[in-house]
mmCIF file of C-alpha atoms and ligand atoms in Angstrom:
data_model
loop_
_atom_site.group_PDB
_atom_site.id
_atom_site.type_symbol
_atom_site.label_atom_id
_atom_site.label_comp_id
_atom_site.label_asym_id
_atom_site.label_seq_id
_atom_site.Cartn_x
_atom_site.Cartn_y
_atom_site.Cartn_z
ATOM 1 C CA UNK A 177 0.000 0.000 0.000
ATOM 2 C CA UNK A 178 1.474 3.923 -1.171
ATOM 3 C CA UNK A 179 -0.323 4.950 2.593
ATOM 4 C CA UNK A 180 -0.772 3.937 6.076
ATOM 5 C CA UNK A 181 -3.248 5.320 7.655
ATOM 6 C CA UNK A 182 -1.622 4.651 11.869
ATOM 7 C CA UNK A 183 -4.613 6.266 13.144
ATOM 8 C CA UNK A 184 -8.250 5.798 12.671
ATOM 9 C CA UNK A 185 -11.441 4.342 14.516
ATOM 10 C CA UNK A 186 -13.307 2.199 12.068
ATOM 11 C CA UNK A 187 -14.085 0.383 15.045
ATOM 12 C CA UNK A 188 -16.098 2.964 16.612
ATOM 13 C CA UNK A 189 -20.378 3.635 16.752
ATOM 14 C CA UNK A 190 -19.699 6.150 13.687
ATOM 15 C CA UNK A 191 -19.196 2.906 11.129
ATOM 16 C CA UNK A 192 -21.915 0.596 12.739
ATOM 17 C CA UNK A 193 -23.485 0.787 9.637
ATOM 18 C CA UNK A 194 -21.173 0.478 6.790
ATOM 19 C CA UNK A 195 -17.255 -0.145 8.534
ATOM 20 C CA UNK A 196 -16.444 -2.979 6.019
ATOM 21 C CA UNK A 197 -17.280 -0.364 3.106
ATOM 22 C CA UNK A 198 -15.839 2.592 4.601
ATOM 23 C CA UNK A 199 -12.252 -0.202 4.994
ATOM 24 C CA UNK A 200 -12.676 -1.341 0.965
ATOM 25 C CA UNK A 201 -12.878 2.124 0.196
ATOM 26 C CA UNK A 202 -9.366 3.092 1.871
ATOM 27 C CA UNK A 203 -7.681 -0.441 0.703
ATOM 28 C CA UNK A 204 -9.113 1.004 -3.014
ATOM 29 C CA UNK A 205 -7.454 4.464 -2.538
ATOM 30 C CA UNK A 206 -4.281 2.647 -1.815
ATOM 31 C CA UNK A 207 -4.804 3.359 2.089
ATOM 32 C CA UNK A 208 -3.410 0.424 4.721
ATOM 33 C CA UNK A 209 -5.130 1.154 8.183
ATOM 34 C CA UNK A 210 -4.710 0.527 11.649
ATOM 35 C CA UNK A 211 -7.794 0.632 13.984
ATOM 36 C CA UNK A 212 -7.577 2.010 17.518
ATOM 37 C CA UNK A 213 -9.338 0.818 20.399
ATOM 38 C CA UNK A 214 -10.488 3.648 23.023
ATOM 39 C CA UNK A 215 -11.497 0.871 25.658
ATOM 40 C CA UNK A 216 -11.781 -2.683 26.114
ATOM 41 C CA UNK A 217 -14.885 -2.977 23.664
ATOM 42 C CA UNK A 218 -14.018 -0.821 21.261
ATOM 43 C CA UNK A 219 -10.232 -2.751 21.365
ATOM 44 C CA UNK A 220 -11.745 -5.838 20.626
ATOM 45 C CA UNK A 221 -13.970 -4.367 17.851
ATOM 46 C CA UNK A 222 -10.924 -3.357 16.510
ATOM 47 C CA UNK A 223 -9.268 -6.996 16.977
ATOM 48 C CA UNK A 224 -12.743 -8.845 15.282
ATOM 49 C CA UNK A 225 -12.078 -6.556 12.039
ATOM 50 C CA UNK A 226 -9.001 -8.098 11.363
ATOM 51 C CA UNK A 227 -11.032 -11.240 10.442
ATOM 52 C CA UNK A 228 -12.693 -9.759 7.807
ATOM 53 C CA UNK A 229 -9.824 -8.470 6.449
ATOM 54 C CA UNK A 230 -6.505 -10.641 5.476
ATOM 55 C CA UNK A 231 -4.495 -7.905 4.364
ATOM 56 C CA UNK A 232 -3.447 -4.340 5.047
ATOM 57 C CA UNK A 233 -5.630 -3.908 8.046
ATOM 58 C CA UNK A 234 -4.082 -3.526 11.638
ATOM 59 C CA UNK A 235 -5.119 -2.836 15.031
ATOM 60 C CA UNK A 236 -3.814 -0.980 18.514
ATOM 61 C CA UNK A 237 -5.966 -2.132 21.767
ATOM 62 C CA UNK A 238 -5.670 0.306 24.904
ATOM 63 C CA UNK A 239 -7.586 2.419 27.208
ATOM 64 C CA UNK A 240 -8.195 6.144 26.074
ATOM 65 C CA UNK A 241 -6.873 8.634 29.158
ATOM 66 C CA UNK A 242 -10.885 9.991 28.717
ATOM 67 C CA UNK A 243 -12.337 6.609 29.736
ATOM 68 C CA UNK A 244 -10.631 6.252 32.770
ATOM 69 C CA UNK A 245 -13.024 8.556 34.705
ATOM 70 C CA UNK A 246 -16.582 9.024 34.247
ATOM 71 C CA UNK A 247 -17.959 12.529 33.095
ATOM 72 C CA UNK A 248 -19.586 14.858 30.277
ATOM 73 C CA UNK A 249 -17.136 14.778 27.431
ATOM 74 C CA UNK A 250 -17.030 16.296 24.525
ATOM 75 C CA UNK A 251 -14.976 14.920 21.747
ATOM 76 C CA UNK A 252 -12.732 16.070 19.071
ATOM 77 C CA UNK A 253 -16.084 17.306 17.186
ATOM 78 C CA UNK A 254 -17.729 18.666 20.053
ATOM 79 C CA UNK A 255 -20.128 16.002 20.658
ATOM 80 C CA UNK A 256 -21.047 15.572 23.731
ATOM 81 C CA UNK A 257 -21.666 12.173 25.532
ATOM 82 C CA UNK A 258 -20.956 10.272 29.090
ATOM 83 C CA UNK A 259 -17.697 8.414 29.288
ATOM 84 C CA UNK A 260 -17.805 5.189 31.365
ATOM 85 C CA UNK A 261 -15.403 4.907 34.208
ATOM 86 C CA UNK A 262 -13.010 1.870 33.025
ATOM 87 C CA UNK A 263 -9.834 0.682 34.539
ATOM 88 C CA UNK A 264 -6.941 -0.856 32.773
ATOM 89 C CA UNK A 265 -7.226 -4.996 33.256
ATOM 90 C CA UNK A 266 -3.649 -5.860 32.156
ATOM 91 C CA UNK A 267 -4.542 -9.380 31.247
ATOM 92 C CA UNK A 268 -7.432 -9.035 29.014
ATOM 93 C CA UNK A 269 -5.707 -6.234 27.326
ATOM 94 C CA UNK A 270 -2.631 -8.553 26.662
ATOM 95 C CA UNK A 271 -4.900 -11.057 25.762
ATOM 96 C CA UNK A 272 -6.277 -9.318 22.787
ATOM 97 C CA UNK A 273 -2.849 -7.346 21.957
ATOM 98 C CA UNK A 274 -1.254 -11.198 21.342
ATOM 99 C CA UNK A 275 -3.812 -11.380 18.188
ATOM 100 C CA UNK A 276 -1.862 -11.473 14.723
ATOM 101 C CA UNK A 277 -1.378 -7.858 13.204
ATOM 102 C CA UNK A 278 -2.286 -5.922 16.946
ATOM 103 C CA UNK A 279 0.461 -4.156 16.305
ATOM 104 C CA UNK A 280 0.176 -1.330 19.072
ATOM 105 C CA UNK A 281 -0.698 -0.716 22.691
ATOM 106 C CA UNK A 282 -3.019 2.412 22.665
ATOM 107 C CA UNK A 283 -4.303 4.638 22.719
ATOM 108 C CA UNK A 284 -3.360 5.555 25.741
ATOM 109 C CA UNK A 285 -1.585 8.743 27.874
ATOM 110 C CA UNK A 286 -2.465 11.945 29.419
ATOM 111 C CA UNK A 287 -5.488 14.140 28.388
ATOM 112 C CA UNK A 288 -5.869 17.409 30.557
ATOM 113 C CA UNK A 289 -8.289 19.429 28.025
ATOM 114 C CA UNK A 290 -10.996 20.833 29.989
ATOM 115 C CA UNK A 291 -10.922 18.424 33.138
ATOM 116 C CA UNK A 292 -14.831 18.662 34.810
ATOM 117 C CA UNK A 293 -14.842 21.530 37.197
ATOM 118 C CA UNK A 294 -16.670 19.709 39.787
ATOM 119 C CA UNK A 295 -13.934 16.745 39.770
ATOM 120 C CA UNK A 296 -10.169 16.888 41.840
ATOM 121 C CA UNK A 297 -8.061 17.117 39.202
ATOM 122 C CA UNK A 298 -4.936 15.719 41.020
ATOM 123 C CA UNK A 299 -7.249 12.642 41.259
ATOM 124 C CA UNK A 300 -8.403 12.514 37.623
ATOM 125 C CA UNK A 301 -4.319 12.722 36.849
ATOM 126 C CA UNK A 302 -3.832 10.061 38.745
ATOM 127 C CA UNK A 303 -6.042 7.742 37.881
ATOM 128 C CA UNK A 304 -5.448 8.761 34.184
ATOM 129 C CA UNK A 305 -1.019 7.790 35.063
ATOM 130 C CA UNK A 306 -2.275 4.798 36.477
ATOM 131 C CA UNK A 307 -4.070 3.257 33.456
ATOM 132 C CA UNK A 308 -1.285 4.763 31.688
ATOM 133 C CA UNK A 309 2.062 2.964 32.525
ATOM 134 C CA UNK A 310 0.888 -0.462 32.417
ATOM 135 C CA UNK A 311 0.166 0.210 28.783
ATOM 136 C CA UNK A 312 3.614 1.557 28.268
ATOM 137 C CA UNK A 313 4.584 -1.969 30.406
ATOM 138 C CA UNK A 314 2.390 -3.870 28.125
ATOM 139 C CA UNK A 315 3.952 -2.084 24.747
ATOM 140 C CA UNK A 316 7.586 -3.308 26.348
ATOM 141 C CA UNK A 317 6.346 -6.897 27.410
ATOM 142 C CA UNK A 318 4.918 -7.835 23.720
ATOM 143 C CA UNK A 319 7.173 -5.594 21.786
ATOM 144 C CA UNK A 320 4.370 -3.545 20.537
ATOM 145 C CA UNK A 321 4.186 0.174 19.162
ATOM 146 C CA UNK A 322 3.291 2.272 22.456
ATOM 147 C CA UNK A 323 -0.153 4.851 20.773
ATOM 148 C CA UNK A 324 0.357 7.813 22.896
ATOM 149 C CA UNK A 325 -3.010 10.049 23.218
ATOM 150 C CA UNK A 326 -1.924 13.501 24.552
ATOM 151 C CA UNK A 327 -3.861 16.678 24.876
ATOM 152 C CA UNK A 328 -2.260 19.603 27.513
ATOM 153 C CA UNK A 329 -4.647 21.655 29.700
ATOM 154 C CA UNK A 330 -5.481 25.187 27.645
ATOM 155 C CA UNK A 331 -2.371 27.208 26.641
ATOM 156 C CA UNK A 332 -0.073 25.122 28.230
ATOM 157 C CA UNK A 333 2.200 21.891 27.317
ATOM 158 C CA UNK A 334 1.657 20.371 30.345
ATOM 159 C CA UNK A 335 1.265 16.952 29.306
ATOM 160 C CA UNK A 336 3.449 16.793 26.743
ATOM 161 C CA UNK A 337 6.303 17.716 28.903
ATOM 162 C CA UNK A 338 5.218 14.867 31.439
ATOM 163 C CA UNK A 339 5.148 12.278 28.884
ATOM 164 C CA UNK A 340 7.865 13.510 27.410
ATOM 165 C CA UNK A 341 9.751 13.002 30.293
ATOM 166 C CA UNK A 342 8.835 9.675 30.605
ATOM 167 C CA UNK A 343 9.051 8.440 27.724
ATOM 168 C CA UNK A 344 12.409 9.660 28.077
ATOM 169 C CA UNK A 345 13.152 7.730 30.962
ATOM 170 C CA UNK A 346 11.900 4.701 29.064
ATOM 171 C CA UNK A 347 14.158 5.060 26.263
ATOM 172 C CA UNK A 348 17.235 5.837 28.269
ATOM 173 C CA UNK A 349 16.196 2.019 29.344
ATOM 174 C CA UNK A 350 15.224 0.762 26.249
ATOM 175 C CA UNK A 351 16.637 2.916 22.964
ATOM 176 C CA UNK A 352 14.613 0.450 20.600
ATOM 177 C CA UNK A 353 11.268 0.886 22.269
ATOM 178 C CA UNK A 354 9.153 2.125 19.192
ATOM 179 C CA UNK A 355 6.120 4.981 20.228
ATOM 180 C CA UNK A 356 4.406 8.072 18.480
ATOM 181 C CA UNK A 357 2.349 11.208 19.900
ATOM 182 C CA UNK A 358 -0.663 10.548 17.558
ATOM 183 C CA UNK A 359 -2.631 13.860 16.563
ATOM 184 C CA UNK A 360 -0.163 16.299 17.973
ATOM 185 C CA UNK A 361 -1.237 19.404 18.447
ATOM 186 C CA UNK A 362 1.892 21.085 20.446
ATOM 187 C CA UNK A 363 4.137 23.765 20.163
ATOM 188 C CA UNK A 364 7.460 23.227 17.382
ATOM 189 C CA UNK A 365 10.204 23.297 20.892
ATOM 190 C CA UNK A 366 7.972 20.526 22.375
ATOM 191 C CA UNK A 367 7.934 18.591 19.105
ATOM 192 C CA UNK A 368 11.459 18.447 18.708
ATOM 193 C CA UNK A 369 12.149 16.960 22.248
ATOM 194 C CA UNK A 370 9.585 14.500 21.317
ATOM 195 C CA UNK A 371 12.132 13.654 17.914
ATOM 196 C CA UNK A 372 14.994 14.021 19.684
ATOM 197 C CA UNK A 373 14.200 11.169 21.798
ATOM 198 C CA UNK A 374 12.995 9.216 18.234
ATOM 199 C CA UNK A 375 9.325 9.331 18.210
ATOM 200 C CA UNK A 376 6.829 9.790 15.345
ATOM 201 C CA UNK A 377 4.382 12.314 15.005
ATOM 202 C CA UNK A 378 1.207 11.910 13.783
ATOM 203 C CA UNK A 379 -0.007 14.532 11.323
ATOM 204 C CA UNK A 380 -3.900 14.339 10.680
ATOM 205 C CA UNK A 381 -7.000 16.518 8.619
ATOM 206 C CA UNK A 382 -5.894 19.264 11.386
ATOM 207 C CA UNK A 383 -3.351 20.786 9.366
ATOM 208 C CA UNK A 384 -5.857 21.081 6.370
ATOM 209 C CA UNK A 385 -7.939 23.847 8.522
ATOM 210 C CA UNK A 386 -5.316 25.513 10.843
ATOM 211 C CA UNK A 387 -5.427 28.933 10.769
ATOM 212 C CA UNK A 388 -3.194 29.458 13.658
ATOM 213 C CA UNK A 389 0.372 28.593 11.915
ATOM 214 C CA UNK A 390 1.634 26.257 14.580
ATOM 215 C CA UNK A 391 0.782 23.385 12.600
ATOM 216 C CA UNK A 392 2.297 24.713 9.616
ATOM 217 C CA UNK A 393 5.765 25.517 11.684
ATOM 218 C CA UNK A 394 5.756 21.779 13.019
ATOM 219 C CA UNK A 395 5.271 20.503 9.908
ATOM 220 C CA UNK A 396 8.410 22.636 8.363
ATOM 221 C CA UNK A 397 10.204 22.092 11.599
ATOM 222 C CA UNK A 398 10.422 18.602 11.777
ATOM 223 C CA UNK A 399 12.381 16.045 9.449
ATOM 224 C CA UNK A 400 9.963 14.346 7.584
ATOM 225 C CA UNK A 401 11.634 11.135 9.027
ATOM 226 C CA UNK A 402 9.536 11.390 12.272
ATOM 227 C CA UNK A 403 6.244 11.813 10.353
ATOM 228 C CA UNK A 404 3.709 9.428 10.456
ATOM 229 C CA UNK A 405 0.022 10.236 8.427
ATOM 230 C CA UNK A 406 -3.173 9.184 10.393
ATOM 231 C CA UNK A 407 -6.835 10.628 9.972
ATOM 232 C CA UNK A 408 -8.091 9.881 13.177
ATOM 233 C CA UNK A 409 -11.203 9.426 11.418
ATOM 234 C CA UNK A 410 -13.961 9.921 12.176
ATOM 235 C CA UNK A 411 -13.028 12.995 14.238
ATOM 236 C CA UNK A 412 -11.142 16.041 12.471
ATOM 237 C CA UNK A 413 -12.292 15.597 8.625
ATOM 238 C CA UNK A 414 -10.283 17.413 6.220
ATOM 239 C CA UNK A 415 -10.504 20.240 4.162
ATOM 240 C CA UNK A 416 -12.696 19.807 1.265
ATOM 241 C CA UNK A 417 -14.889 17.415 3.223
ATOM 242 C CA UNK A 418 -15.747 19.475 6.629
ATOM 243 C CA UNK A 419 -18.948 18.891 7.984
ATOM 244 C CA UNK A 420 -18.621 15.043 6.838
ATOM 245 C CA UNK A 421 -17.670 11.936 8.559
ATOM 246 C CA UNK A 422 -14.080 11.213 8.350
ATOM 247 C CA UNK A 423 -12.638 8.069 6.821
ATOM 248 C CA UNK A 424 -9.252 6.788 6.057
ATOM 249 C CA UNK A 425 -9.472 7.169 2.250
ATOM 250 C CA UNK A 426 -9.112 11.275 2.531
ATOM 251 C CA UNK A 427 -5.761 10.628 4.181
ATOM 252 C CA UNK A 428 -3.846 11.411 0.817
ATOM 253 C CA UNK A 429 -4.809 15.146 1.368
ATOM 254 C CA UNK A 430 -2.625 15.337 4.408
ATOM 255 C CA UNK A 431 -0.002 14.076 2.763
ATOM 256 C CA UNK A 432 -0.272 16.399 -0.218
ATOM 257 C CA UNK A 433 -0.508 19.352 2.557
ATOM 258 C CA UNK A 434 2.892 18.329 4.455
ATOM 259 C CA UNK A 435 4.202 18.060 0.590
ATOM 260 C CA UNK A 436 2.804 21.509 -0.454
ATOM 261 C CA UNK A 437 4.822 23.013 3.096
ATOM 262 C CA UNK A 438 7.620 21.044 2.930
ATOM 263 C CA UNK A 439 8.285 21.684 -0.478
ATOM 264 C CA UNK A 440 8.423 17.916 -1.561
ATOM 265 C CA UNK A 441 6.518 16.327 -4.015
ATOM 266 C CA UNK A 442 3.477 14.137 -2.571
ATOM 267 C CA UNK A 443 5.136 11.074 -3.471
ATOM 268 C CA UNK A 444 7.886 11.463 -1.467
ATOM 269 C CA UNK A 445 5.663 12.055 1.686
ATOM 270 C CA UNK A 446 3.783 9.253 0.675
ATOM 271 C CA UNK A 447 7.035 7.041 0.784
ATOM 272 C CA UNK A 448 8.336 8.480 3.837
ATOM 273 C CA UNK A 449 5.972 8.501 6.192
ATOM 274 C CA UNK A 450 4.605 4.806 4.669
ATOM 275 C CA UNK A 451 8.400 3.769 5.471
ATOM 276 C CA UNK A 452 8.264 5.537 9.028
ATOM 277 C CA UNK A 453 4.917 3.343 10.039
ATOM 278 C CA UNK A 454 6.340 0.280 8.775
ATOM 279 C CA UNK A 455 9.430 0.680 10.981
ATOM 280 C CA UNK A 456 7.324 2.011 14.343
ATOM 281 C CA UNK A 457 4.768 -1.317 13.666
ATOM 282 C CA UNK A 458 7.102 -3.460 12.627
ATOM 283 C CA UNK A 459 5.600 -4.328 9.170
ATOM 284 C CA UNK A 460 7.240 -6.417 6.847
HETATM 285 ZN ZN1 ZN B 274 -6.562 10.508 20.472
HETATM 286 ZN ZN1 ZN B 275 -8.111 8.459 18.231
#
């Protein structure tokens, strides 16, 4: 496949109705995938796709930093709904993540967007660490890809720097261990301590509708080495489609959007970052 798509939900409610069609149409744009669980069901959901599909379809299992405590959330599209209160169950998770082509442990990290008002937050951080680093634990166990979901409380880069830290830490233990900051959303300085320390950085439909230019000076700022290309679908659609469902077959516009700021020709992103995901999976 010409694209791997590292980051996208076919597995969630949003493709109830049609998630085998919305998966031929990616495999027909040339688009391998890898479906992320958010929580135990939605991991396995992403594990019982694989069946249907042979070739060129992946998954991650792990437990989203959101679904470890139960409140009003409101997702990447502002929809609002209740999050159940899970905890991470090591074995079960394992269980699943020894399945032919799970390929990651996520997603899973440190989410600090908008914490409820009416909750401790030193609790919710807790609680949110502690379903964390058996995950990372997990990723090092199996050899697995470690899916890192990180979002910093508003105006800050709060939990990037934490998990930066740690996954420092980790490497200093293990300079192999594979991992990526899906959907990144930080600051250019924060972004390069993430490469420094070797990680990929997933690039998704976000960079099609940024109008603030810090997307734009990641993208130009960091080697096109540590780039991975994920929609995330079906959260952050890209420009032309807006006010439609995402889906992994629109992930060639990001690439032709890192090309047009990078000054590269889409192919060459296309054979980059497709080279990037098969080393952080381990694909053959
Ligand atoms: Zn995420
Ligand atoms: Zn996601």
């Amino acid at each position: 496949m010409k694209y791997i798509d590292t980051h996208t939900h076919i597995n969630l409610r949003a493709f109830r109705d049609d998630a085998h069609e919305a998966i031929r149409r990616a495999l027909d744009a040339d688009v391998a995938i890898v479906n992320v669980g958010t929580q135990i069901d939605t991991s396995r959901q992403a594990v019982n796709l694989l069946e249907d599909f042979p070739m060129n379809v992946y998954a991650a299992v792990g437990l989203h930093p959101v679904h470890t405590f139960s409140h009003d959330f409101e997702d990447e599209e502002e929809v609002k709904f209740k999050t159940r209160e899970e905890g991470f169950n090591y074995e079960d998770y394992k269980a699943l993540a020894n399945t032919p082509r799970v390929v990651g442990i996520g997603e899973c990290g440190l989410d600090y967007y908008r914490l409820p008002q009416d909750r401790d937050h030193a609790e919710i951080k807790r609680m949110q660490l502690e379903a964390f680093l058996p995950q990372v634990k997990l990723a090092r166990e199996l050899d697995k890809a470690l899916c890192i979901h990180c979002r910093p409380s508003e105006g800050t880069m709060d939990a990037y720097e934490e998990i930066a830290e740690l996954m420092k830490q980790v490497k200093k233990d293990q300079p192999d261990f594979r991992f990526e900051i899906h959907c990144y959303t930080g600051d250019l300085p924060t972004a390069l301590k993430f490469v420094e320390i070797g990680a990929y950085i997933g690039i998704n439909g976000i960079i099609t509708f940024d109008k603030t230019g810090r997307s734009e000076s990641v993208v130009k700022g960091i080697p096109l080495e540590n780039i991975i290309l994920e929609t995330d679908a079906p959260y952050l659609t890209p420009v032309p489609h807006r006010g439609k469902r995402n889906e992994p077959s629109y992930l060639p516009l990001i690439a032709e959007k890192i090309a047009e700021w990078k000054g590269e020709s889409a192919e060459r992103v296309a054979e980059v970052t497709t080279a990037n995901a098969k080393k952080l999976f381990k694909l053959e």
